[in-house]
Amino acid sequence: MKPLTSIAASLISATTLLAASAAMAAGAPDLAKGKASFVTCAACHGANGNSAIAANPSLAQQHPEYLVKQLKEFKAGVRKNAIMNGMAAPLSEQDMRNIAYWVTTQKMTPGSATNKDTIALGEKIWRGGIANRGVPACAACHSPNGAGIPIRFPRLAGQHAAYVEQQLKDFRDGVRTNDKVMPEVVNGMNDAQIKAVADFVQGLH
């Protein structure tokens, strides 16, 4: 069985090539139209992509290709969310690109960890994983500073802890299934470990 890091590396390479080809085929994003369309998104994700609601992700500075992928999967029902499935339904791929490329130009508002008792644990898992549970370091895919890897792995630095915690649990528990690597990554994590990582992530910048 291949280690998770090897699987992730293979997926990065293949997905990057596919995404690059798709980007070349798609039309150039119209940032003005993206800004206008984002007005509909602002109620949940903030006017400049910085969500004021902890359960909703901030989208500012996120990799645009990743956002387009998520919108496509919401539209197709591959990723399920009662609100987002409906919001994405009327969007064309060009609409998605316009929105994604505009919001990524907005600056992410730095966050901070809130639980001093779990920061060390969260950092340890982020940087080194949990060897005896087969959990790889989060930094291997999302980078040491949480900036992520364009196209495949999202930026997590500064993201709301509540949102990150819920997504990790959803991957682990089979609720979110639109990624092949993450369910394996979080399979060995318990709730306390997930919560510690999520809080640490909120303070990365």
C-alpha atoms as a printed R data frame, in Angstrom:
    type eleno elety resid chain resno       x      y       z
1   ATOM     1    CA   MET     A     1   0.000  0.000   0.000
2   ATOM     2    CA   LYS     A     2   1.403  3.396  -0.994
3   ATOM     3    CA   PRO     A     3   1.981  5.909   1.834
4   ATOM     4    CA   LEU     A     4  -0.462  8.811   1.857
5   ATOM     5    CA   THR     A     5   2.274 11.267   0.933
6   ATOM     6    CA   SER     A     6   2.993  9.313  -2.274
7   ATOM     7    CA   ILE     A     7  -0.699  9.164  -3.125
8   ATOM     8    CA   ALA     A     8  -1.010 12.901  -2.539
9   ATOM     9    CA   ALA     A     9   2.020 13.641  -4.718
10  ATOM    10    CA   SER     A    10   0.612 11.585  -7.573
11  ATOM    11    CA   LEU     A    11  -2.746 13.299  -7.311
12  ATOM    12    CA   ILE     A    12  -1.115 16.736  -7.268
13  ATOM    13    CA   SER     A    13   0.766 16.015 -10.489
14  ATOM    14    CA   ALA     A    14  -2.212 14.560 -12.358
15  ATOM    15    CA   THR     A    15  -4.704 17.138 -11.132
16  ATOM    16    CA   THR     A    16  -2.378 20.028 -11.884
17  ATOM    17    CA   LEU     A    17  -2.033 18.942 -15.499
18  ATOM    18    CA   LEU     A    18  -5.783 18.462 -15.905
19  ATOM    19    CA   ALA     A    19  -6.597 21.788 -14.279
20  ATOM    20    CA   ALA     A    20  -4.023 23.621 -16.378
21  ATOM    21    CA   SER     A    21  -5.541 22.194 -19.559
22  ATOM    22    CA   ALA     A    22  -9.036 23.125 -18.415
23  ATOM    23    CA   ALA     A    23  -7.929 26.652 -17.560
24  ATOM    24    CA   MET     A    24  -6.451 27.113 -21.023
25  ATOM    25    CA   ALA     A    25  -9.702 25.961 -22.617
26  ATOM    26    CA   ALA     A    26 -11.908 28.173 -20.449
27  ATOM    27    CA   GLY     A    27 -12.390 31.873 -21.059
28  ATOM    28    CA   ALA     A    28 -10.353 34.460 -19.170
29  ATOM    29    CA   PRO     A    29 -12.075 35.475 -15.921
30  ATOM    30    CA   ASP     A    30 -13.903 38.812 -15.873
31  ATOM    31    CA   LEU     A    31 -13.091 40.290 -12.462
32  ATOM    32    CA   ALA     A    32 -15.680 43.067 -12.741
33  ATOM    33    CA   LYS     A    33 -18.427 40.518 -13.353
34  ATOM    34    CA   GLY     A    34 -17.014 38.361 -10.574
35  ATOM    35    CA   LYS     A    35 -17.229 41.232  -8.117
36  ATOM    36    CA   ALA     A    36 -20.807 41.969  -9.170
37  ATOM    37    CA   SER     A    37 -21.817 38.315  -8.840
38  ATOM    38    CA   PHE     A    38 -20.170 38.003  -5.437
39  ATOM    39    CA   VAL     A    39 -22.805 40.319  -3.978
40  ATOM    40    CA   THR     A    40 -25.009 37.211  -3.766
41  ATOM    41    CA   CYS     A    41 -22.272 35.358  -1.871
42  ATOM    42    CA   ALA     A    42 -21.522 38.193   0.557
43  ATOM    43    CA   ALA     A    43 -24.292 37.419   3.044
44  ATOM    44    CA   CYS     A    44 -22.540 34.185   4.013
45  ATOM    45    CA   HIS     A    45 -18.923 34.799   3.000
46  ATOM    46    CA   GLY     A    46 -18.498 38.533   3.686
47  ATOM    47    CA   ALA     A    47 -18.414 41.439   1.250
48  ATOM    48    CA   ASN     A    48 -14.678 41.009   0.672
49  ATOM    49    CA   GLY     A    49 -14.576 37.246   1.093
50  ATOM    50    CA   ASN     A    50 -13.869 37.362   4.838
51  ATOM    51    CA   SER     A    51 -16.761 35.599   6.493
52  ATOM    52    CA   ALA     A    52 -18.021 36.935   9.814
53  ATOM    53    CA   ILE     A    53 -19.849 33.650  10.445
54  ATOM    54    CA   ALA     A    54 -17.579 30.957  11.899
55  ATOM    55    CA   ALA     A    55 -19.514 28.132  10.265
56  ATOM    56    CA   ASN     A    56 -18.999 29.629   6.789
57  ATOM    57    CA   PRO     A    57 -15.555 29.674   5.188
58  ATOM    58    CA   SER     A    58 -13.670 32.801   4.282
59  ATOM    59    CA   LEU     A    59 -12.842 32.742   0.573
60  ATOM    60    CA   ALA     A    60 -10.413 35.659   0.310
61  ATOM    61    CA   GLN     A    61  -6.988 34.628  -1.037
62  ATOM    62    CA   GLN     A    62  -8.197 31.080  -1.691
63  ATOM    63    CA   HIS     A    63  -6.796 29.411  -4.795
64  ATOM    64    CA   PRO     A    64  -9.264 30.186  -7.600
65  ATOM    65    CA   GLU     A    65  -8.938 26.789  -9.267
66  ATOM    66    CA   TYR     A    66  -9.867 25.127  -5.987
67  ATOM    67    CA   LEU     A    67 -12.928 27.354  -5.632
68  ATOM    68    CA   VAL     A    68 -14.046 26.574  -9.184
69  ATOM    69    CA   LYS     A    69 -13.684 22.850  -8.455
70  ATOM    70    CA   GLN     A    70 -15.841 23.151  -5.330
71  ATOM    71    CA   LEU     A    71 -18.529 25.183  -7.135
72  ATOM    72    CA   LYS     A    72 -18.664 22.614  -9.942
73  ATOM    73    CA   GLU     A    73 -19.046 19.819  -7.424
74  ATOM    74    CA   PHE     A    74 -21.745 21.681  -5.499
75  ATOM    75    CA   LYS     A    75 -23.606 22.197  -8.777
76  ATOM    76    CA   ALA     A    76 -23.245 18.530  -9.715
77  ATOM    77    CA   GLY     A    77 -24.251 17.377  -6.229
78  ATOM    78    CA   VAL     A    78 -20.901 15.647  -5.715
79  ATOM    79    CA   ARG     A    79 -20.356 17.858  -2.694
80  ATOM    80    CA   LYS     A    80 -23.552 18.223  -0.727
81  ATOM    81    CA   ASN     A    81 -24.754 21.314   1.087
82  ATOM    82    CA   ALA     A    82 -28.379 22.414   1.082
83  ATOM    83    CA   ILE     A    83 -27.515 26.073   0.555
84  ATOM    84    CA   MET     A    84 -24.521 25.775  -1.745
85  ATOM    85    CA   ASN     A    85 -26.112 23.196  -4.032
86  ATOM    86    CA   GLY     A    86 -28.843 25.718  -4.773
87  ATOM    87    CA   MET     A    87 -26.485 28.687  -5.041
88  ATOM    88    CA   ALA     A    88 -24.221 26.924  -7.529
89  ATOM    89    CA   ALA     A    89 -27.016 25.459  -9.649
90  ATOM    90    CA   PRO     A    90 -27.561 28.472 -11.958
91  ATOM    91    CA   LEU     A    91 -23.858 29.294 -12.357
92  ATOM    92    CA   SER     A    92 -22.044 28.618 -15.618
93  ATOM    93    CA   GLU     A    93 -18.389 27.622 -15.481
94  ATOM    94    CA   GLN     A    94 -17.519 31.132 -16.627
95  ATOM    95    CA   ASP     A    95 -19.567 32.593 -13.758
96  ATOM    96    CA   MET     A    96 -17.657 30.367 -11.357
97  ATOM    97    CA   ARG     A    97 -14.316 31.489 -12.757
98  ATOM    98    CA   ASN     A    98 -15.306 35.151 -12.580
99  ATOM    99    CA   ILE     A    99 -16.299 34.839  -8.927
100 ATOM   100    CA   ALA     A   100 -13.354 32.665  -7.890
101 ATOM   101    CA   TYR     A   101 -10.709 34.802  -9.546
102 ATOM   102    CA   TRP     A   102 -12.183 38.003  -8.112
103 ATOM   103    CA   VAL     A   103 -12.460 36.822  -4.512
104 ATOM   104    CA   THR     A   104  -8.913 35.483  -4.539
105 ATOM   105    CA   THR     A   105  -7.689 39.062  -5.103
106 ATOM   106    CA   GLN     A   106  -9.122 40.037  -1.718
107 ATOM   107    CA   LYS     A   107  -6.840 39.904   1.323
108 ATOM   108    CA   MET     A   108  -7.555 37.349   4.016
109 ATOM   109    CA   THR     A   109  -8.045 38.849   7.477
110 ATOM   110    CA   PRO     A   110  -5.602 37.104   9.854
111 ATOM   111    CA   GLY     A   111  -7.165 35.030  12.601
112 ATOM   112    CA   SER     A   112  -5.779 33.706  15.868
113 ATOM   113    CA   ALA     A   113  -5.898 30.502  17.876
114 ATOM   114    CA   THR     A   114  -8.254 30.768  20.838
115 ATOM   115    CA   ASN     A   115  -7.355 27.761  23.001
116 ATOM   116    CA   LYS     A   116  -3.880 28.127  24.513
117 ATOM   117    CA   ASP     A   117  -4.157 24.648  26.038
118 ATOM   118    CA   THR     A   118  -4.292 22.895  22.657
119 ATOM   119    CA   ILE     A   119  -1.991 25.044  20.484
120 ATOM   120    CA   ALA     A   120   1.009 22.763  21.055
121 ATOM   121    CA   LEU     A   121  -0.999 19.664  20.125
122 ATOM   122    CA   GLY     A   122  -2.466 21.331  17.045
123 ATOM   123    CA   GLU     A   123   0.962 22.471  15.877
124 ATOM   124    CA   LYS     A   124   2.480 19.041  16.496
125 ATOM   125    CA   ILE     A   125  -0.157 17.350  14.326
126 ATOM   126    CA   TRP     A   126   0.031 20.078  11.664
127 ATOM   127    CA   ARG     A   127   3.799 19.777  11.327
128 ATOM   128    CA   GLY     A   128   4.409 16.121  12.165
129 ATOM   129    CA   GLY     A   129   1.141 14.195  11.963
130 ATOM   130    CA   ILE     A   130   0.263 11.355  14.332
131 ATOM   131    CA   ALA     A   131   2.607  8.488  13.510
132 ATOM   132    CA   ASN     A   132   0.953  5.789  15.630
133 ATOM   133    CA   ARG     A   133  -2.426  6.518  14.003
134 ATOM   134    CA   GLY     A   134  -1.168  6.751  10.436
135 ATOM   135    CA   VAL     A   135  -1.986 10.448  10.165
136 ATOM   136    CA   PRO     A   136   0.473 12.411   7.962
137 ATOM   137    CA   ALA     A   137   1.519 15.993   8.641
138 ATOM   138    CA   CYS     A   138  -1.077 18.504   7.423
139 ATOM   139    CA   ALA     A   139   1.790 20.769   6.325
140 ATOM   140    CA   ALA     A   140   2.902 18.205   3.742
141 ATOM   141    CA   CYS     A   141  -0.036 19.132   1.519
142 ATOM   142    CA   HIS     A   142  -1.233 22.480   2.856
143 ATOM   143    CA   SER     A   143   2.322 23.869   3.346
144 ATOM   144    CA   PRO     A   144   3.960 24.848   6.657
145 ATOM   145    CA   ASN     A   145   2.326 28.287   6.712
146 ATOM   146    CA   GLY     A   146  -1.077 27.027   5.571
147 ATOM   147    CA   ALA     A   147  -0.858 28.652   2.127
148 ATOM   148    CA   GLY     A   148  -1.777 25.382   0.438
149 ATOM   149    CA   ILE     A   149  -0.806 24.269  -3.063
150 ATOM   150    CA   PRO     A   150  -2.630 25.949  -5.969
151 ATOM   151    CA   ILE     A   151  -5.262 23.863  -7.777
152 ATOM   152    CA   ARG     A   152  -5.199 20.790  -5.532
153 ATOM   153    CA   PHE     A   153  -4.861 21.754  -1.869
154 ATOM   154    CA   PRO     A   154  -6.682 24.783  -0.424
155 ATOM   155    CA   ARG     A   155  -5.253 27.593   1.625
156 ATOM   156    CA   LEU     A   156  -6.192 26.992   5.279
157 ATOM   157    CA   ALA     A   157  -4.249 29.737   7.050
158 ATOM   158    CA   GLY     A   158  -6.614 31.953   9.030
159 ATOM   159    CA   GLN     A   159  -9.682 29.876   8.186
160 ATOM   160    CA   HIS     A   160 -12.420 29.697  10.825
161 ATOM   161    CA   ALA     A   161 -11.714 26.904  13.296
162 ATOM   162    CA   ALA     A   162 -15.390 25.916  13.454
163 ATOM   163    CA   TYR     A   163 -15.536 25.462   9.679
164 ATOM   164    CA   VAL     A   164 -12.267 23.504   9.509
165 ATOM   165    CA   GLU     A   165 -13.329 21.287  12.404
166 ATOM   166    CA   GLN     A   166 -16.638 20.440  10.747
167 ATOM   167    CA   GLN     A   167 -15.036 19.657   7.385
168 ATOM   168    CA   LEU     A   168 -12.464 17.354   8.972
169 ATOM   169    CA   LYS     A   169 -15.187 15.497  10.843
170 ATOM   170    CA   ASP     A   170 -17.271 15.273   7.672
171 ATOM   171    CA   PHE     A   171 -14.326 13.769   5.762
172 ATOM   172    CA   ARG     A   172 -13.641 11.312   8.570
173 ATOM   173    CA   ASP     A   173 -17.275 10.300   9.016
174 ATOM   174    CA   GLY     A   174 -18.073  9.877   5.318
175 ATOM   175    CA   VAL     A   175 -20.330 12.921   5.106
176 ATOM   176    CA   ARG     A   176 -18.062 14.780   2.676
177 ATOM   177    CA   THR     A   177 -16.857 12.544  -0.135
178 ATOM   178    CA   ASN     A   178 -15.537 14.869  -2.862
179 ATOM   179    CA   ASP     A   179 -11.873 14.185  -2.093
180 ATOM   180    CA   LYS     A   180 -10.040 10.849  -2.196
181 ATOM   181    CA   VAL     A   181  -7.149 11.715   0.109
182 ATOM   182    CA   MET     A   182  -8.733 13.537   3.054
183 ATOM   183    CA   PRO     A   183 -10.886 10.650   4.380
184 ATOM   184    CA   GLU     A   184  -7.721  8.563   4.715
185 ATOM   185    CA   VAL     A   185  -5.806 11.433   6.293
186 ATOM   186    CA   VAL     A   186  -8.321 12.110   9.069
187 ATOM   187    CA   ASN     A   187  -9.450  8.535   9.612
188 ATOM   188    CA   GLY     A   188  -7.098  8.155  12.584
189 ATOM   189    CA   MET     A   189  -8.001 11.429  14.283
190 ATOM   190    CA   ASN     A   190 -10.342 11.749  17.243
191 ATOM   191    CA   ASP     A   191 -12.526 14.773  17.950
192 ATOM   192    CA   ALA     A   192 -10.051 16.391  20.342
193 ATOM   193    CA   GLN     A   193  -7.199 16.140  17.844
194 ATOM   194    CA   ILE     A   194  -9.356 17.559  15.059
195 ATOM   195    CA   LYS     A   195 -10.420 20.449  17.271
196 ATOM   196    CA   ALA     A   196  -6.803 21.220  18.207
197 ATOM   197    CA   VAL     A   197  -5.657 21.281  14.568
198 ATOM   198    CA   ALA     A   198  -8.608 23.448  13.522
199 ATOM   199    CA   ASP     A   199  -7.863 26.009  16.237
200 ATOM   200    CA   PHE     A   200  -4.167 26.054  15.314
201 ATOM   201    CA   VAL     A   201  -5.049 26.588  11.639
202 ATOM   202    CA   GLN     A   202  -7.154 29.629  12.526
203 ATOM   203    CA   GLY     A   203  -4.025 31.287  13.912
204 ATOM   204    CA   LEU     A   204  -1.751 30.497  10.951
205 ATOM   205    CA   HIS     A   205  -0.789 33.409   8.695
